[in-house]
Coordinates of C-alpha atoms in Angstrom, one line a residue:
M58 CA 113.3 -30.1 67.4
T59 CA 110.7 -32.6 66.0
N60 CA 107.0 -32.7 66.2
D61 CA 107.4 -35.7 68.5
L62 CA 107.9 -33.3 71.4
K63 CA 104.5 -31.7 70.8
T64 CA 102.8 -35.0 71.6
M65 CA 105.3 -36.6 73.9
D66 CA 103.6 -37.5 77.2
R67 CA 104.8 -36.3 80.5
R68 CA 106.3 -39.6 81.7
S69 CA 108.1 -40.2 78.4
F70 CA 109.7 -36.7 78.5
L71 CA 110.9 -37.1 82.1
N72 CA 112.2 -40.6 81.6
H73 CA 114.1 -39.6 78.4
S74 CA 115.7 -36.5 79.9
I75 CA 118.7 -36.8 82.1
G76 CA 117.8 -39.9 84.1
F77 CA 114.8 -38.5 85.8
T78 CA 113.4 -41.8 87.0
A79 CA 116.7 -42.8 88.7
A80 CA 117.0 -39.4 90.3
L81 CA 113.5 -39.6 91.7
G82 CA 113.7 -43.3 92.6
T83 CA 112.6 -44.3 96.0
T84 CA 116.1 -45.6 96.8
S85 CA 117.7 -42.2 96.4
L86 CA 115.3 -39.5 97.6
G87 CA 112.3 -41.5 98.8
L88 CA 110.1 -40.1 96.0
S89 CA 108.5 -41.6 93.0
L90 CA 106.6 -40.3 90.0
A91 CA 102.9 -40.3 90.7
A92 CA 100.7 -42.7 88.8
S93 CA 98.1 -41.1 86.7
G94 CA 94.6 -40.7 88.1
P95 CA 92.6 -38.2 90.2
A96 CA 93.6 -39.7 93.5
Q97 CA 97.3 -39.0 92.8
A98 CA 96.8 -35.5 91.3
Q99 CA 98.3 -33.5 94.2
T100 CA 101.5 -35.6 94.4
K101 CA 102.6 -35.4 90.8
P102 CA 105.7 -33.2 90.3
L103 CA 105.4 -29.7 88.9
V104 CA 107.7 -29.6 85.9
I105 CA 109.1 -26.3 84.6
A106 CA 111.1 -25.8 81.4
A107 CA 113.4 -22.9 81.8
P108 CA 116.4 -21.5 79.8
A109 CA 118.9 -22.5 82.5
T110 CA 119.4 -24.1 85.9
P111 CA 120.6 -21.9 88.7
Q112 CA 124.3 -21.1 88.5
S113 CA 124.5 -20.4 92.3
L114 CA 122.1 -20.4 95.2
D115 CA 124.0 -17.7 97.1
T116 CA 122.0 -14.5 96.9
E117 CA 125.1 -12.4 97.5
F118 CA 126.5 -13.2 94.1
D119 CA 123.9 -14.5 91.6
G120 CA 120.8 -12.9 90.1
S121 CA 120.2 -15.3 87.2
L122 CA 116.7 -16.5 86.3
G123 CA 117.1 -20.0 87.7
T124 CA 118.5 -18.6 90.9
L125 CA 115.6 -16.2 91.4
D126 CA 113.1 -19.0 91.1
M127 CA 114.9 -21.2 93.6
I128 CA 115.4 -18.5 96.2
G129 CA 111.8 -17.6 96.6
C130 CA 111.0 -21.3 97.5
L131 CA 114.0 -22.2 99.6
Y132 CA 114.0 -19.1 101.8
D133 CA 111.7 -16.8 103.6
S134 CA 112.0 -13.1 104.5
L135 CA 110.7 -11.4 107.6
V136 CA 107.7 -9.9 105.9
A137 CA 105.9 -9.8 102.6
F138 CA 103.5 -7.7 100.7
E139 CA 99.8 -8.6 100.9
T140 CA 98.4 -9.7 97.6
I141 CA 95.4 -8.5 95.6
P142 CA 93.7 -9.8 92.4
D143 CA 95.3 -8.7 89.2
P144 CA 92.9 -6.2 87.6
D145 CA 93.4 -7.6 84.1
I146 CA 93.8 -11.4 84.5
E147 CA 91.3 -13.6 86.2
G148 CA 92.8 -16.0 88.7
V149 CA 96.1 -14.2 89.0
L150 CA 97.2 -12.4 92.2
R151 CA 99.9 -9.7 92.5
E152 CA 101.7 -7.9 95.3
D153 CA 99.9 -4.8 96.6
V154 CA 102.8 -2.3 96.4
A155 CA 100.6 0.8 96.8
D156 CA 101.4 3.5 99.2
Y157 CA 99.4 3.3 102.5
P158 CA 100.4 6.4 104.6
H159 CA 98.4 5.3 107.6
L160 CA 100.1 1.9 108.0
P161 CA 103.6 1.3 109.5
G162 CA 106.2 2.0 106.9
G163 CA 103.5 3.0 104.5
L164 CA 103.0 -0.6 103.3
K165 CA 100.4 -3.3 103.5
L166 CA 102.4 -6.2 104.8
K167 CA 101.9 -9.7 106.1
G168 CA 104.2 -11.6 108.4
K169 CA 106.5 -14.3 107.2
L170 CA 109.3 -15.2 109.6
A171 CA 108.2 -12.2 111.7
E172 CA 104.7 -12.3 113.2
K173 CA 104.7 -8.7 114.6
W174 CA 106.7 -5.6 113.9
A175 CA 106.9 -1.9 114.8
V176 CA 108.4 0.9 112.8
A177 CA 109.5 4.4 113.8
E178 CA 107.5 7.1 112.0
D179 CA 110.7 8.7 110.9
G180 CA 112.1 5.4 109.6
T181 CA 115.1 5.3 112.0
W182 CA 114.3 1.9 113.5
A183 CA 112.2 -1.2 113.2
E184 CA 111.6 -4.1 115.5
F185 CA 110.5 -7.6 114.5
D186 CA 109.1 -10.3 116.8
L187 CA 110.0 -13.6 115.2
R188 CA 107.7 -16.6 115.0
Q189 CA 108.7 -19.2 117.6
G190 CA 109.2 -22.8 116.7
V191 CA 110.1 -22.1 113.0
M192 CA 112.6 -24.7 111.8
S193 CA 115.0 -24.6 108.9
N194 CA 115.4 -27.3 106.4
W195 CA 118.3 -28.6 108.6
G196 CA 116.1 -28.8 111.7
N197 CA 117.5 -25.6 113.4
E198 CA 115.1 -23.2 115.1
L199 CA 114.9 -19.6 113.9
T200 CA 116.2 -17.0 116.4
A201 CA 117.2 -13.4 116.3
A202 CA 120.8 -14.6 116.0
D203 CA 120.0 -15.9 112.5
V204 CA 118.8 -12.4 111.4
V205 CA 121.9 -10.7 112.9
W206 CA 124.3 -13.2 111.3
T207 CA 122.6 -12.8 107.9
W208 CA 123.2 -9.1 108.0
E209 CA 126.8 -9.5 109.3
R210 CA 127.4 -11.6 106.2
K211 CA 126.0 -8.8 103.9
F212 CA 128.5 -6.4 105.5
A213 CA 131.4 -8.8 105.3
L214 CA 131.0 -9.9 101.7
G215 CA 129.8 -6.5 100.4
A216 CA 128.2 -7.7 97.2
I217 CA 124.4 -7.6 96.7
G218 CA 123.8 -7.4 100.4
G219 CA 126.4 -4.6 100.5
F220 CA 124.2 -2.6 98.1
F221 CA 121.3 -2.9 100.6
T222 CA 123.4 -1.7 103.5
K223 CA 124.5 1.3 101.5
L224 CA 120.9 2.1 100.4
L225 CA 119.9 2.0 104.1
G226 CA 122.8 4.2 105.1
M227 CA 124.0 1.6 107.6
S228 CA 127.2 2.3 109.5
G229 CA 128.0 -1.3 110.3
P230 CA 126.7 -4.7 111.6
E231 CA 125.9 -3.0 114.9
N232 CA 122.8 -1.6 113.2
V233 CA 121.1 -5.0 113.5
A234 CA 120.9 -6.4 117.0
A235 CA 119.1 -9.2 118.9
V236 CA 116.9 -7.7 121.6
D237 CA 116.2 -11.2 122.9
K238 CA 116.0 -14.7 121.5
Y239 CA 113.0 -13.9 119.3
K240 CA 113.2 -10.1 118.8
V241 CA 115.5 -8.2 116.5
R242 CA 116.0 -4.5 116.1
F243 CA 117.2 -2.5 113.1
T244 CA 118.6 1.0 114.2
L245 CA 119.8 3.3 111.4
P246 CA 122.1 6.3 111.8
Q247 CA 119.5 8.5 110.2
A248 CA 115.9 8.3 108.8
N249 CA 115.5 6.1 105.8
P250 CA 112.3 5.5 103.8
L251 CA 113.4 2.1 102.5
L252 CA 113.9 0.4 105.8
M253 CA 110.7 -1.7 105.5
K254 CA 110.5 -1.9 101.7
L255 CA 113.9 -3.6 101.6
Q256 CA 112.8 -6.2 104.1
V257 CA 110.4 -7.5 101.4
N258 CA 113.1 -7.8 98.8
L259 CA 113.6 -11.4 97.4
Y260 CA 117.3 -11.3 98.4
N261 CA 116.6 -10.2 102.0
N262 CA 115.9 -13.7 103.1
I263 CA 117.1 -15.1 106.4
L264 CA 119.8 -17.8 106.6
D265 CA 120.1 -20.6 109.1
S266 CA 123.3 -19.4 110.8
T267 CA 123.7 -22.6 112.8
K268 CA 124.1 -24.7 109.7
C269 CA 126.2 -22.0 107.9
K270 CA 128.6 -21.8 110.7
E271 CA 128.8 -25.6 110.8
M272 CA 129.8 -25.6 107.1
A273 CA 132.2 -22.6 107.3
T274 CA 135.9 -23.0 107.2
A275 CA 138.9 -20.8 108.1
D276 CA 139.3 -20.0 104.4
D277 CA 135.5 -19.6 103.9
P278 CA 134.1 -18.1 107.1
W279 CA 130.8 -17.1 105.5
A280 CA 130.0 -20.6 103.9
R281 CA 130.1 -19.3 100.4
D282 CA 131.0 -22.7 98.9
F283 CA 128.2 -24.4 100.8
L284 CA 125.5 -21.8 100.0
A285 CA 126.4 -21.8 96.3
N286 CA 125.3 -25.4 96.1
E287 CA 122.9 -25.9 98.9
S288 CA 120.2 -24.0 100.9
A289 CA 120.1 -23.2 104.6
G290 CA 116.8 -21.4 105.1
F291 CA 113.3 -21.4 106.5
G292 CA 111.3 -21.6 103.2
P293 CA 108.7 -24.2 102.1
Y294 CA 111.0 -26.3 100.0
K295 CA 114.4 -28.0 100.3
L296 CA 116.8 -28.8 97.6
A297 CA 116.9 -32.5 96.6
Q298 CA 119.2 -32.3 93.6
L299 CA 121.1 -29.7 91.5
V300 CA 122.8 -30.8 88.4
R301 CA 123.8 -27.6 86.6
G302 CA 123.0 -27.6 82.9
Q303 CA 120.4 -30.3 83.5
Q304 CA 117.9 -29.9 86.3
A305 CA 117.2 -28.8 89.9
M306 CA 114.7 -30.7 92.0
L307 CA 112.9 -29.5 95.1
V308 CA 110.9 -31.3 97.8
G309 CA 108.1 -29.7 99.9
R310 CA 108.8 -29.5 103.6
E311 CA 106.1 -31.1 105.8
D312 CA 107.5 -29.2 108.8
Y313 CA 107.3 -25.7 107.1
W314 CA 105.9 -23.2 109.5
G315 CA 103.2 -22.2 107.0
G316 CA 102.1 -25.7 106.2
A317 CA 103.4 -28.1 103.5
P318 CA 103.1 -26.7 100.0
A319 CA 100.3 -28.2 97.9
I320 CA 102.7 -29.5 95.2
T321 CA 105.3 -31.5 97.0
Q322 CA 107.8 -32.2 94.1
V323 CA 109.2 -29.6 91.7
V324 CA 111.5 -30.4 88.7
Y325 CA 113.2 -27.4 87.1
K326 CA 114.6 -28.5 83.8
E327 CA 117.1 -26.7 81.6
V328 CA 115.7 -26.5 78.1
P329 CA 117.8 -23.9 76.3
T330 CA 115.7 -23.4 73.1
S331 CA 112.5 -21.4 73.6
A332 CA 110.7 -23.2 70.7
T333 CA 111.3 -26.5 72.5
R334 CA 110.0 -25.1 75.7
A335 CA 106.9 -23.9 73.9
S336 CA 106.3 -27.3 72.3
L337 CA 106.8 -29.1 75.6
V338 CA 104.1 -27.1 77.4
Q339 CA 101.8 -27.3 74.5
G340 CA 102.1 -31.1 74.4
G341 CA 101.7 -31.4 78.1
A342 CA 105.2 -32.8 78.9
V343 CA 105.9 -29.9 81.2
D344 CA 103.5 -27.8 83.3
I345 CA 105.2 -24.4 82.9
A346 CA 107.4 -22.9 80.2
L347 CA 109.4 -19.8 80.9
V348 CA 110.9 -17.0 78.7
L349 CA 109.3 -17.6 75.4
Q350 CA 109.4 -15.4 72.3
P351 CA 106.4 -13.2 71.6
L352 CA 105.3 -15.2 68.5
E353 CA 105.4 -18.4 70.5
I354 CA 103.4 -16.8 73.3
E355 CA 100.8 -15.6 70.7
Q356 CA 100.5 -19.2 69.3
L357 CA 100.1 -20.7 72.8
Q358 CA 97.3 -18.3 73.6
K359 CA 95.3 -20.1 70.9
A360 CA 96.4 -23.6 72.0
T361 CA 94.1 -26.1 73.7
G362 CA 95.0 -27.0 77.3
V363 CA 97.4 -24.0 77.8
S364 CA 96.9 -20.9 79.9
V365 CA 99.0 -17.8 79.2
A366 CA 99.3 -15.1 81.9
S367 CA 100.9 -12.0 80.4
I368 CA 101.1 -9.6 83.3
K369 CA 101.9 -5.9 83.5
A370 CA 105.2 -6.0 85.3
S371 CA 108.3 -4.1 86.5
P372 CA 110.8 -4.9 83.7
M373 CA 112.0 -2.1 81.5
F374 CA 113.7 -2.2 78.1
W375 CA 115.6 0.9 76.9
A376 CA 118.7 2.0 74.9
E377 CA 121.5 3.7 76.9
L378 CA 122.7 6.9 75.3
N379 CA 126.2 7.3 76.7
T380 CA 126.7 11.0 77.5
K381 CA 130.5 10.5 77.4
F382 CA 130.2 9.9 73.6
E383 CA 129.5 12.8 71.3
P384 CA 126.9 13.9 70.2
F385 CA 125.0 12.2 73.1
D386 CA 126.2 14.8 75.5
K387 CA 123.6 17.1 73.8
I388 CA 120.0 16.9 75.2
E389 CA 118.5 17.8 71.8
V390 CA 120.3 14.8 70.2
R391 CA 119.1 12.4 72.9
Q392 CA 115.5 13.8 72.4
A393 CA 115.8 13.3 68.6
M394 CA 116.9 9.7 69.2
N395 CA 113.7 9.1 71.1
Y396 CA 111.5 10.7 68.5
A397 CA 113.1 8.6 65.8
F398 CA 112.5 5.3 67.5
P399 CA 109.6 3.3 65.9
K400 CA 107.9 2.4 69.2
E401 CA 104.4 1.6 67.9
Q402 CA 105.9 -0.7 65.1
V403 CA 108.1 -2.5 67.6
L404 CA 105.2 -3.1 70.0
E405 CA 103.1 -4.4 67.2
T406 CA 105.5 -6.5 65.2
I407 CA 108.1 -7.6 67.7
Y408 CA 106.4 -7.7 71.1
R409 CA 103.0 -8.7 69.6
G410 CA 101.0 -7.6 72.6
T411 CA 103.4 -8.7 75.3
A412 CA 104.6 -5.2 76.2
T413 CA 103.4 -1.6 76.6
L414 CA 104.9 1.7 75.7
M415 CA 107.6 3.0 78.1
D416 CA 106.8 6.6 79.1
G417 CA 108.8 7.2 82.2
P418 CA 112.2 6.4 83.8
M419 CA 110.8 3.8 86.2
P420 CA 108.2 1.0 86.2
S421 CA 104.8 2.4 85.6
I422 CA 103.3 -0.1 88.1
Y423 CA 105.1 1.4 91.0
P424 CA 103.8 4.1 93.3
G425 CA 105.1 7.6 92.5
F426 CA 105.4 6.9 88.7
K427 CA 104.8 9.9 86.5
P428 CA 104.6 9.6 82.6
T429 CA 107.3 12.1 81.9
A430 CA 108.9 10.5 78.8
Q431 CA 106.1 10.5 76.3
Y432 CA 108.0 10.2 73.1
K433 CA 106.3 8.8 70.0
Q434 CA 107.8 8.5 66.6
D435 CA 108.0 12.0 65.0
L436 CA 110.7 12.1 62.4
E437 CA 110.2 15.8 61.5
K438 CA 110.5 16.8 65.1
A439 CA 113.7 14.6 65.4
K440 CA 115.2 16.4 62.4
A441 CA 114.4 19.8 63.9
L442 CA 116.1 18.8 67.2
L443 CA 119.2 17.7 65.3
A444 CA 119.3 21.0 63.5
E445 CA 118.9 22.8 66.8
A446 CA 121.9 20.8 68.1
G447 CA 124.0 21.9 65.2
L448 CA 123.7 18.6 63.3
P449 CA 121.3 19.3 60.4
E450 CA 123.0 16.7 58.2
G451 CA 122.9 14.1 61.0
F452 CA 125.9 12.0 62.3
S453 CA 127.2 8.4 62.5
S454 CA 127.4 6.1 65.6
T455 CA 127.1 2.5 66.7
L456 CA 124.3 0.6 68.3
A457 CA 125.3 -2.5 70.3
Y458 CA 122.8 -5.3 71.3
N459 CA 122.8 -8.7 73.0
A460 CA 123.1 -11.6 70.6
G461 CA 121.5 -13.8 73.2
D462 CA 118.2 -12.0 73.1
P463 CA 116.3 -12.8 69.8
I464 CA 114.1 -9.6 69.9
Q465 CA 117.1 -7.2 70.0
E466 CA 118.4 -7.8 66.4
P467 CA 115.1 -7.1 64.6
M468 CA 114.5 -4.1 66.8
A469 CA 118.0 -2.8 66.1
I470 CA 117.3 -3.1 62.3
L471 CA 114.0 -1.2 62.6
Y472 CA 115.7 1.5 64.5
Q473 CA 118.6 1.7 62.0
T474 CA 116.2 2.1 59.2
A475 CA 114.2 4.9 60.9
L476 CA 117.4 6.8 61.9
R477 CA 118.5 6.9 58.2
E478 CA 115.4 9.0 57.5
I479 CA 116.8 11.8 59.7
G480 CA 120.4 11.5 58.5
V481 CA 121.7 9.4 61.3
E482 CA 123.7 6.4 60.2
I483 CA 124.3 3.7 62.9
S484 CA 126.2 0.5 62.4
L485 CA 125.0 -2.5 64.4
K486 CA 127.3 -4.4 66.7
K487 CA 126.2 -7.8 67.9
I488 CA 127.7 -8.6 71.3
P489 CA 127.9 -12.3 72.4
A490 CA 125.7 -13.0 75.3
G491 CA 128.7 -14.1 77.5
T492 CA 130.4 -10.7 77.2
Y493 CA 127.3 -8.5 76.7
F494 CA 127.0 -7.3 80.3
N495 CA 130.7 -6.4 80.4
E496 CA 130.0 -4.0 77.6
V497 CA 127.1 -2.5 79.5
S498 CA 128.8 -2.1 82.8
G499 CA 132.1 -1.0 81.2
R500 CA 130.2 1.8 79.4
T501 CA 132.1 1.0 76.2
Q502 CA 129.4 1.6 73.7
P503 CA 127.8 4.9 72.6
I504 CA 124.3 3.2 72.3
I505 CA 123.4 -0.2 73.8
F506 CA 120.1 -1.9 74.4
F507 CA 119.5 -2.9 78.0
T508 CA 116.8 -4.5 80.1
D509 CA 116.5 -4.5 83.9
T510 CA 114.2 -4.2 86.8
P511 CA 114.4 -2.3 90.1
W512 CA 113.0 -4.8 92.5
C513 CA 112.0 -2.3 95.2
P514 CA 108.7 -0.7 94.3
D515 CA 109.7 2.8 95.2
P516 CA 110.5 5.9 93.0
G517 CA 113.5 6.9 95.1
Y518 CA 115.1 3.4 94.8
S519 CA 114.3 3.2 91.0
I520 CA 115.7 6.7 90.2
Q521 CA 118.8 6.3 92.3
L522 CA 119.6 2.9 90.8
Y523 CA 119.9 4.3 87.3
F524 CA 120.3 8.1 87.4
D525 CA 122.3 9.0 90.5
S526 CA 125.6 10.2 89.0
G527 CA 127.6 8.2 91.5
T528 CA 125.8 4.8 91.2
F529 CA 127.5 1.9 89.5
S530 CA 124.3 1.1 87.5
N531 CA 124.2 4.5 85.8
Y532 CA 125.5 2.9 82.7
G533 CA 125.0 6.0 80.5
N534 CA 127.1 8.3 82.7
Y535 CA 124.1 10.6 83.1
K536 CA 124.6 13.5 85.5
N537 CA 122.2 16.2 86.6
D538 CA 123.0 18.1 89.8
R539 CA 119.4 18.8 90.6
V540 CA 118.5 15.1 90.3
D541 CA 121.4 14.2 92.6
E542 CA 120.2 16.8 95.1
L543 CA 116.6 15.5 95.0
L544 CA 117.8 11.9 95.6
I545 CA 119.8 13.0 98.6
Q546 CA 116.8 14.9 100.1
A547 CA 114.4 12.0 99.4
S548 CA 116.7 9.5 101.1
K549 CA 116.5 11.3 104.4
T550 CA 112.7 11.5 104.9
A551 CA 110.1 8.9 105.5
D552 CA 107.3 11.3 104.4
N553 CA 106.2 9.6 101.2
A554 CA 104.1 12.6 100.1
A555 CA 107.2 14.8 100.2
R556 CA 109.4 12.1 98.7
F557 CA 107.0 11.4 95.8
E558 CA 106.9 15.2 95.1
M559 CA 110.7 15.3 94.9
M560 CA 110.8 12.2 92.7
A561 CA 108.1 13.6 90.4
E562 CA 110.5 16.6 89.8
A563 CA 113.4 14.2 89.1
E564 CA 111.3 12.1 86.7
K565 CA 110.3 15.3 84.8
I566 CA 114.0 16.3 84.5
I567 CA 115.1 12.8 83.3
G568 CA 112.2 12.6 80.9
E569 CA 113.1 15.9 79.3
E570 CA 116.9 15.2 79.2
A571 CA 116.3 11.7 77.8
P572 CA 119.5 9.8 78.9
W573 CA 117.7 6.7 77.6
V574 CA 115.7 5.9 74.5
F575 CA 112.5 4.9 76.4
I576 CA 111.2 1.8 74.6
S577 CA 109.0 -0.7 76.4
Y578 CA 107.6 -2.2 79.6
P579 CA 107.7 -6.0 78.7
N580 CA 105.1 -8.1 80.5
F581 CA 106.0 -10.9 82.8
T582 CA 104.5 -13.9 80.9
V583 CA 104.0 -17.4 82.3
N584 CA 102.9 -20.2 80.0
M585 CA 101.1 -23.0 81.9
R586 CA 99.0 -26.0 81.4
S587 CA 95.4 -25.1 82.1
N588 CA 95.2 -27.2 85.2
V589 CA 97.9 -25.2 86.9
K590 CA 96.4 -22.6 89.2
G591 CA 97.6 -20.1 91.8
M592 CA 99.8 -17.8 89.8
T593 CA 101.0 -14.7 91.8
Y594 CA 103.1 -11.9 90.3
Y595 CA 106.0 -10.6 92.3
T596 CA 108.0 -7.4 91.4
S597 CA 111.2 -9.6 91.5
N598 CA 109.7 -11.4 88.5
N599 CA 110.1 -14.9 89.7
L600 CA 107.9 -17.9 90.5
R601 CA 107.1 -19.2 94.0
F602 CA 106.2 -22.8 93.5
Q603 CA 104.4 -22.9 96.8
D604 CA 101.7 -20.7 95.3
F605 CA 100.7 -23.3 92.7
T606 CA 98.1 -26.1 92.8
Y607 CA 96.5 -28.4 90.3
G608 CA 92.9 -27.5 89.5

């Protein structure tokens, strides 16, 4: 990386990186780079520097950063949360995920592909009246058959969509039926409070079944090959180019039901090094730089021409304490591990203002959150807890971390140093990024750093995702019979007041039993040129390019 990138102009960067001019030439896509000048401002491409391009565009099988950003622009869901101004950052909106008991489903929603809906008070059914005349990027009209086929695909493939069907307690594809051409009905075997909340999920978009069926084959009846590399949806953009490892390009749809997006061309470029991404946005060669290190963010906050939005968000960062490994089967030991962690030091020296203290087992921005894990560093208390557990001289163990995340190694070293003061000696194990998740999901390590986000802003969803003893993502093998019982009870009632009370009890138990070292709530940070306006925060932690304009 040279200083040239800091001053490289926009056109120079684009022309020198992966043949951009040829890709956008009028002979290939009918597009061209806008000439500079006020009259052309709305047609210049929005250029994003990201760590990676999408690996797949199929929401059944890929949840990587690049994929998330593409899905929210290529597809639409039936409904969406209303938005409200962010209370901390001027000019930024965020989803209104609060509980509204007087509204259908307890949510403040706006229509997307559905213009009207009705929900049973007990959460056993919901009906959606679809907008008429909505066309896909392939020119096929939206009908109830598209919604039905989309859910049939979830059942058939049983991947991410299969997780949704299980959460809703669905018995089979027959739970989603077309009432008529433009009306679809969801009917569940029993009440379920997540029926409407899951309709908002980024990965509950609706597919153009006509196009998918056209591209299906006998060996691939659900068009997996096609949807991995193309889109078939009703969103505001269509895919113009995808060259993995280089860039993805989107074009705004003039026939989009909600009106053409303000920015009609988007270029999503793979720039693997965060320092390079930071320099590019500072120099003006790109409009948005994603996933930067805290020190780089701090420096950009002082830079001319750059706007940094660091937003309180849903991601969580913790250390799994695997209860199948001694001595982490003991509650007192897990509590001691929490009291030993140097949280304030980590927040100050590593996160540098881009995270807040984690004090509960779910995102603090979600309704139903209770601060039940209020551990701050107290080494004397940690020593006393180890003595209570029969380990007054401490013990030895191993802490694993992701080599691909630069903040994890210095954090591990700080923790290792603090633990020595209470007699606990941990060796550090650096896991290559390519195999890191296998170690997490395989539950192979006694302690391992992990970061994740429950996309559904609901306490029952969040707690079940990580602490139900039978769920796949309970990576620490935590089990508490009362927590399991509370989750079952909460899944069967649409009474949010009762559900939140149950989940408050579950949060209290989890906070006390400390199956995690509760570390931080990292902010969702977007680094933009100052003329980029319209940022909206979504709990799925992705961008929607249709929100942005040039100011």
